[in-house]
Coordinates of C-alpha atoms and ligand atoms in Angstrom, one line a residue:
X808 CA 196.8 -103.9 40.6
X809 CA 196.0 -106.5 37.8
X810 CA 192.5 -108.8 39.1
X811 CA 192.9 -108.0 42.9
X812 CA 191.1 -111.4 43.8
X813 CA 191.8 -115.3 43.4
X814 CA 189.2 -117.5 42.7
X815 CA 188.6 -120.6 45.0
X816 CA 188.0 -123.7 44.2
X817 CA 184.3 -123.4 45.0
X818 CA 183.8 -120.1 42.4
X819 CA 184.4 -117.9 46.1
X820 CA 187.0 -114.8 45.2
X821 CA 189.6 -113.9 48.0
X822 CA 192.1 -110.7 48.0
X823 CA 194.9 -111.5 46.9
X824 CA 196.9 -109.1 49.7
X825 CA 195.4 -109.6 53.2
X826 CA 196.0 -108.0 57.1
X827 CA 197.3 -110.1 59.9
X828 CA 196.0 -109.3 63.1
X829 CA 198.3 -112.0 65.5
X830 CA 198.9 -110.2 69.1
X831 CA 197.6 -106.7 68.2
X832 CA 195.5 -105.8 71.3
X833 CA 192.2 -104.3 71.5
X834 CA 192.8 -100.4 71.1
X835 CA 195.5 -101.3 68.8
X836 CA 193.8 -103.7 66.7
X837 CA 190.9 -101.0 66.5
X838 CA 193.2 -98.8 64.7
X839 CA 194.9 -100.2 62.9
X840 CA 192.4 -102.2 61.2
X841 CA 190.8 -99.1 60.6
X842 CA 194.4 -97.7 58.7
X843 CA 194.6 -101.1 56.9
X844 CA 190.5 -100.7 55.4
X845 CA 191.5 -97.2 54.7
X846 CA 194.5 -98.3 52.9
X847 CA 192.6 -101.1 50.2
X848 CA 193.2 -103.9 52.6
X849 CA 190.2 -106.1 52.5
X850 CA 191.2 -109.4 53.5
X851 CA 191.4 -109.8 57.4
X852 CA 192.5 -113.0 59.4
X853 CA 191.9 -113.2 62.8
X854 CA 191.8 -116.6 64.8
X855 CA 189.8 -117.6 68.4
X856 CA 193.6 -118.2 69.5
X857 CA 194.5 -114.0 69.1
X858 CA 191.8 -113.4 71.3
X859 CA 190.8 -110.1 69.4
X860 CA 187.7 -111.3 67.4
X861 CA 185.5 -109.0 69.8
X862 CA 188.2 -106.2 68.9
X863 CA 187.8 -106.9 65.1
X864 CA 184.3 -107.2 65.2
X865 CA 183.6 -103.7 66.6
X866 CA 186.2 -102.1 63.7
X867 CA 184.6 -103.9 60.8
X868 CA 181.1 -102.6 62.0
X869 CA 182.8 -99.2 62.7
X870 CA 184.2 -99.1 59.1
X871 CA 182.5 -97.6 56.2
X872 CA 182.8 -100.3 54.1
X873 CA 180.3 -102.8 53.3
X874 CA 180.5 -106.2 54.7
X875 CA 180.7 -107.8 51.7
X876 CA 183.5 -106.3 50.7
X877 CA 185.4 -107.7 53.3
X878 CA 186.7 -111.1 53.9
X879 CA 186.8 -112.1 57.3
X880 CA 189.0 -115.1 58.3
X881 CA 188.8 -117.0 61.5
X882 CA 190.3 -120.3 62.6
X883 CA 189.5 -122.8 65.0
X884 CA 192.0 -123.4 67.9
X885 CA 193.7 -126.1 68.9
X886 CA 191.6 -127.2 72.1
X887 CA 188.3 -126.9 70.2
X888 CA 189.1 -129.7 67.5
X889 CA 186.3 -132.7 66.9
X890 CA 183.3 -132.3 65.2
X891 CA 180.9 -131.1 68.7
X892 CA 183.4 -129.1 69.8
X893 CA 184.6 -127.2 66.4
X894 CA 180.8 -126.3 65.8
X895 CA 180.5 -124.8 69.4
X896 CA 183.4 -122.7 68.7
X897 CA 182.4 -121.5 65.4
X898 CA 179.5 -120.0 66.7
X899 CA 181.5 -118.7 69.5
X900 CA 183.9 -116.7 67.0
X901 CA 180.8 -115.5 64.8
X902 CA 179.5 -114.2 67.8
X903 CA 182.7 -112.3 68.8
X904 CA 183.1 -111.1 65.5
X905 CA 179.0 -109.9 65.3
X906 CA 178.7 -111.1 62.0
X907 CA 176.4 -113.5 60.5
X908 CA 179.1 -115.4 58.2
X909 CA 182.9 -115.9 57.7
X910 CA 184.2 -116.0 54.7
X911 CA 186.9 -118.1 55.2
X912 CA 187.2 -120.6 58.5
X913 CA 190.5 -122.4 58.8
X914 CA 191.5 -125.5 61.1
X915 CA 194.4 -123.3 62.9
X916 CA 196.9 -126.8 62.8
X917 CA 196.3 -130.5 62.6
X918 CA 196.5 -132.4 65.5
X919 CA 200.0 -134.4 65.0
X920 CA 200.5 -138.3 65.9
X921 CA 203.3 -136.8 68.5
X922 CA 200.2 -135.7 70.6
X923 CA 197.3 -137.6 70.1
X924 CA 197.2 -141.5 68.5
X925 CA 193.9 -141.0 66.3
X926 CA 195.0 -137.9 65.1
X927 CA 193.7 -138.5 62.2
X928 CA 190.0 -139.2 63.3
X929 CA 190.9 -136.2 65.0
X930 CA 191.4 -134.1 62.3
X931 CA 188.1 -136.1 60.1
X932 CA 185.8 -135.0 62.3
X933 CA 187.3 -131.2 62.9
X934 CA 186.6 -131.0 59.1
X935 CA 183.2 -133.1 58.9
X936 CA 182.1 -130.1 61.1
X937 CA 183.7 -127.5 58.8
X938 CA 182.1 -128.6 55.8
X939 CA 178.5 -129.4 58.0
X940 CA 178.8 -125.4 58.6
X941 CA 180.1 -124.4 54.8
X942 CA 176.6 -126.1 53.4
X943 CA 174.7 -124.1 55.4
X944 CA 175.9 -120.9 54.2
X945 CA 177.4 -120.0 57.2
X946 CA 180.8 -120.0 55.6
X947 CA 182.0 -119.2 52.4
X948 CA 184.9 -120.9 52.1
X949 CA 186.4 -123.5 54.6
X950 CA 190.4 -124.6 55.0
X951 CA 193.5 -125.4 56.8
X952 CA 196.4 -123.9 57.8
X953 CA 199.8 -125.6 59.0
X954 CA 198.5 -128.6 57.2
X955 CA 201.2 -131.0 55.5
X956 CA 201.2 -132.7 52.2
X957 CA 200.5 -135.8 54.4
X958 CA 197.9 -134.3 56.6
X959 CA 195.6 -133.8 53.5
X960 CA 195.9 -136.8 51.9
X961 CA 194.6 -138.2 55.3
X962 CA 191.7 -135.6 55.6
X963 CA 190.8 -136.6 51.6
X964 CA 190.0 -140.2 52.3
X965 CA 186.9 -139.0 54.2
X966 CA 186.4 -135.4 52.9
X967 CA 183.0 -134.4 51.2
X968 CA 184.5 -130.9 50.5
X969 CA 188.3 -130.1 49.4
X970 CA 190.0 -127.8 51.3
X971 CA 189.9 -124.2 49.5
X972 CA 192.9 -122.5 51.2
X973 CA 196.1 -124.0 53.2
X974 CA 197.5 -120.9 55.5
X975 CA 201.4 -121.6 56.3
X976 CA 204.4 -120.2 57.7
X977 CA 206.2 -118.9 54.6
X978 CA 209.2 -116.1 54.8
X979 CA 212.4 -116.0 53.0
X980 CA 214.6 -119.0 54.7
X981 CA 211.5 -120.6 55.0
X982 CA 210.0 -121.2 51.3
X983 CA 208.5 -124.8 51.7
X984 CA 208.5 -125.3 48.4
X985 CA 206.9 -129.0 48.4
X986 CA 204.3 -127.7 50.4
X987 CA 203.4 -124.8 48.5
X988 CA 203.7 -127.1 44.6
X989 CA 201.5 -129.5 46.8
X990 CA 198.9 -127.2 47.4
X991 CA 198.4 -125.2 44.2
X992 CA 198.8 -128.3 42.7
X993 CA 195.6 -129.2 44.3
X994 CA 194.0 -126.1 44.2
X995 CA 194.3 -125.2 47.3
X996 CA 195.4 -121.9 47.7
X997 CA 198.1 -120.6 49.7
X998 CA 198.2 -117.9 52.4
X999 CA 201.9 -117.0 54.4
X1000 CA 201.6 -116.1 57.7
X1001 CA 204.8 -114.5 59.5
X1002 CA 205.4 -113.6 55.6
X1003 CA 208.5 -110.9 57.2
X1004 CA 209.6 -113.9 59.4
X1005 CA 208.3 -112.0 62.1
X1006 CA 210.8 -108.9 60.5
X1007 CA 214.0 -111.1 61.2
X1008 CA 213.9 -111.4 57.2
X1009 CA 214.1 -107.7 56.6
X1010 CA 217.7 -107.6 57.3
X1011 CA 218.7 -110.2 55.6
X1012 CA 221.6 -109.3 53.1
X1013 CA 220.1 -110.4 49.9
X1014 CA 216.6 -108.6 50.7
X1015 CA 218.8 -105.1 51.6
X1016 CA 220.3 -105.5 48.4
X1017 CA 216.9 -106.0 46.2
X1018 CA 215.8 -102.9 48.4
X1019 CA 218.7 -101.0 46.8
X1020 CA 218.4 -101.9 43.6
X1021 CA 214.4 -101.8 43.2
X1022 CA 214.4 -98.6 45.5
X1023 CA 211.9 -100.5 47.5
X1024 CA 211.3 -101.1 51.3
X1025 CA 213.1 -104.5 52.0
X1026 CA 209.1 -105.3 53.9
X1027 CA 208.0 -104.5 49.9
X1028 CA 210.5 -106.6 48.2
X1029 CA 209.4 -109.8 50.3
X1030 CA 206.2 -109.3 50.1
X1031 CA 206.4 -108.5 46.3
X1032 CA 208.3 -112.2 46.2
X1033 CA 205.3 -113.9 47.5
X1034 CA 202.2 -112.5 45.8
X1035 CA 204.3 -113.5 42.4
X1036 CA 204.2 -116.8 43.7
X1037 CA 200.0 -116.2 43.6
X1038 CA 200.7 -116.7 47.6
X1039 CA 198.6 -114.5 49.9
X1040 CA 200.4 -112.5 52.4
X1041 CA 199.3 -111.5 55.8
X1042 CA 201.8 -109.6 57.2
X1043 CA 200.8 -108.0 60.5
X1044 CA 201.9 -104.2 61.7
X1045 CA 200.4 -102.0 64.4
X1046 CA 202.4 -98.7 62.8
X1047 CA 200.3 -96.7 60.5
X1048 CA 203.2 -95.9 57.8
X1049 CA 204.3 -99.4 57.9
X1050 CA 200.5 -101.1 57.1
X1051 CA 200.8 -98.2 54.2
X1052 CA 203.8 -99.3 53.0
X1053 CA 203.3 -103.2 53.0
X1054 CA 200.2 -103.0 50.6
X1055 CA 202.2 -100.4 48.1
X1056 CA 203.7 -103.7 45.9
X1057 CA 201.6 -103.9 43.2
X1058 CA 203.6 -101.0 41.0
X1059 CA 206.5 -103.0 40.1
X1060 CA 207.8 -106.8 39.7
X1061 CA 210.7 -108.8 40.6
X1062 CA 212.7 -110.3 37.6
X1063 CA 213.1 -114.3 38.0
X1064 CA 216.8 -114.0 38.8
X1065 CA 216.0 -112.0 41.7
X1066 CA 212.7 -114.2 42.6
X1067 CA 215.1 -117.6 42.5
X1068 CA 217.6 -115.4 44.9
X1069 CA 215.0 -114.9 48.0
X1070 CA 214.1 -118.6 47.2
X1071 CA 217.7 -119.7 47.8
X1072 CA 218.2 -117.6 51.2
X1073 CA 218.4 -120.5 53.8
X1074 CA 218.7 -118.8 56.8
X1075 CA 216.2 -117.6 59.4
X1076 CA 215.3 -117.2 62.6
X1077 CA 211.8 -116.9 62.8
X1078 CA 209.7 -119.8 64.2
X1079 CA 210.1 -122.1 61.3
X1080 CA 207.8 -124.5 62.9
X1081 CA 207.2 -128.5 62.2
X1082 CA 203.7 -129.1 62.8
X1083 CA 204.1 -132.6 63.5
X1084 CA 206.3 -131.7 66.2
X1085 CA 204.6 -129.0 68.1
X1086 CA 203.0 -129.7 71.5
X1087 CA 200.1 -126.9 71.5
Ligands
A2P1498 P1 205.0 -103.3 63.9 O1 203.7 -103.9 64.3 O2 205.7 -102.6 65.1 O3 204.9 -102.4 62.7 P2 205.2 -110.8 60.4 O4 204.0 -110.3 59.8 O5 206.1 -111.5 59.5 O6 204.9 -111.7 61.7 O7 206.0 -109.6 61.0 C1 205.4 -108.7 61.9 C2 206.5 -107.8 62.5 O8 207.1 -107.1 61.5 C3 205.9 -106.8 63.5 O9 206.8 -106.8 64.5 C4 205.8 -105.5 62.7 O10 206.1 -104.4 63.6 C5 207.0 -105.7 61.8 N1 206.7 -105.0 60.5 C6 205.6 -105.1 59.7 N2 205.7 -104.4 58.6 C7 206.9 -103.8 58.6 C8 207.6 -103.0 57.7 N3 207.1 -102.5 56.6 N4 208.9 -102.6 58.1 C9 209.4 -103.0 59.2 N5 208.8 -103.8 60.1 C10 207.6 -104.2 59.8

């Protein structure tokens, strides 16, 4: 692997390769966090929402790796936003997670005008809080995820602190490419969550037929697509081969033809979700 870190805006490095966590129960989460460590992962998001931060917690004291070679993510759920209640459940999450600092603390999605009228304020004071916890050292980096284009010009009209990561739904058939030039053009980095479309993506055509000709996994060709985008992905797996296999990218590269031909594939029927238009 060339330089297996980015840096942040704020001088912080983060893997460029990280472990998605999203509905892996306890016993399973255990294990295969403990695979993924094993395997060079050392990036791990986790969220209040997944419900597995004790889980995590007890594996990343289990492992044999020092904590600060880890990058722990968590985020900050929905019915927790506003500056009180964010703070409340920070602490909450650091204490699941036993630790004494996250490196990375996301607002999980904005609130949306569709739910609330002040979204907005909403979404000032949810990150007043973040940034109130990030210059006390009890963060290393603070961000977003699910945030839009128009969400963070909002959030900049009263921000101290710019947002150091945006963490999106990215898979093929679902590129969002004005989102993702929008965000490294603000240096914000980007992380892809569902980055196999949940696996609906591994059997698209095109990706079986990069597979063939690259003699890689179709799981590898996509994820291959997305780091040479400098995009972070989290893809998730509870089998042992599999969280092996995703990480096993960085000994070859995609030509640009073959980059531009996952970019065109429209299709997909993973979530695909609007985030001014959900109702969570
Ligand atoms: P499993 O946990 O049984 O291995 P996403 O990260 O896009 O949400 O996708 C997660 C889904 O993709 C999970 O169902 C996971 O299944 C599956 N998955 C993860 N890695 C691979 C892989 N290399 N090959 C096939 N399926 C995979």
């Amino acid at each position: 692997m060339n330089k297996c870190t980015f840096t942040l805006n704020n001088g912080y490095e983060i893997p460029k390769f990280g472990f998605g966590t999203y509905l892996a129960e306890d016993k399973t989460l255990i294990e295969s966090v403990k695979i993924a460590i094993n395997s060079g992962y050392r990036l791990i998001d986790t969220a209040a929402f997944y419900n597995n931060e004790s889980a995590l917690g007890f594996a990343i004291k289990d492992s044999e790796i020092n904590r600060n070679e880890l990058f722990i993510t968590s985020k900050v759920w929905n019915t927790d936003r506003g500056y009180k209640q964010t703070k409340l459940a920070f602490e909450k999450s650091l204490n699941n997670l036993k630790l004494d600092y996250l490196d990375l603390y996301l607002i999980h999605w904005p609130a949306n005008k569709k739910q609330f009228s002040n979204a907005k304020e909403i979404n000032a004071q949810t990150w007043k809080a973040m940034e109130e916890l990030y210059l006390e050292g009890k963060i290393k980096a603070i961000g977003l995820s699910n945030f839009l284009p128009h969400h963070i010009e909002e959030l900049k009209e009263t921000a101290q602190i710019m947002p150091m990561v945006n963490q999106i739904e990215f898979h093929p058939g679902f590129a969002q490419v004005e989102l993702v030039k929008y965000c490294q053009k603000n240096n914000i980095i980007v992380e892809a969550w569902s980055p196999l479309g949940r696996s609906d993506s591994l059997n698209n055509k095109a990706i079986k037929s990069l597979s063939r000709k690259y003699d890689k996994t179709p799981a590898q060709i996509i994820l291959r697509w997305i780091v040479q985008q400098n995009i972070i992905p989290l893809p998730k797996s509870t089998t042992p081969s599999r969280i092996i296999e995703n990480i096993n990218i960085f000994d070859f590269e995609l030509d640009n033809d073959d980059i531009e031909l996952i970019n065109n594939i429209k299709e997909s029927n993973a979530e695909c979700a609007n985030p001014d238009e959900v109702d969570f």
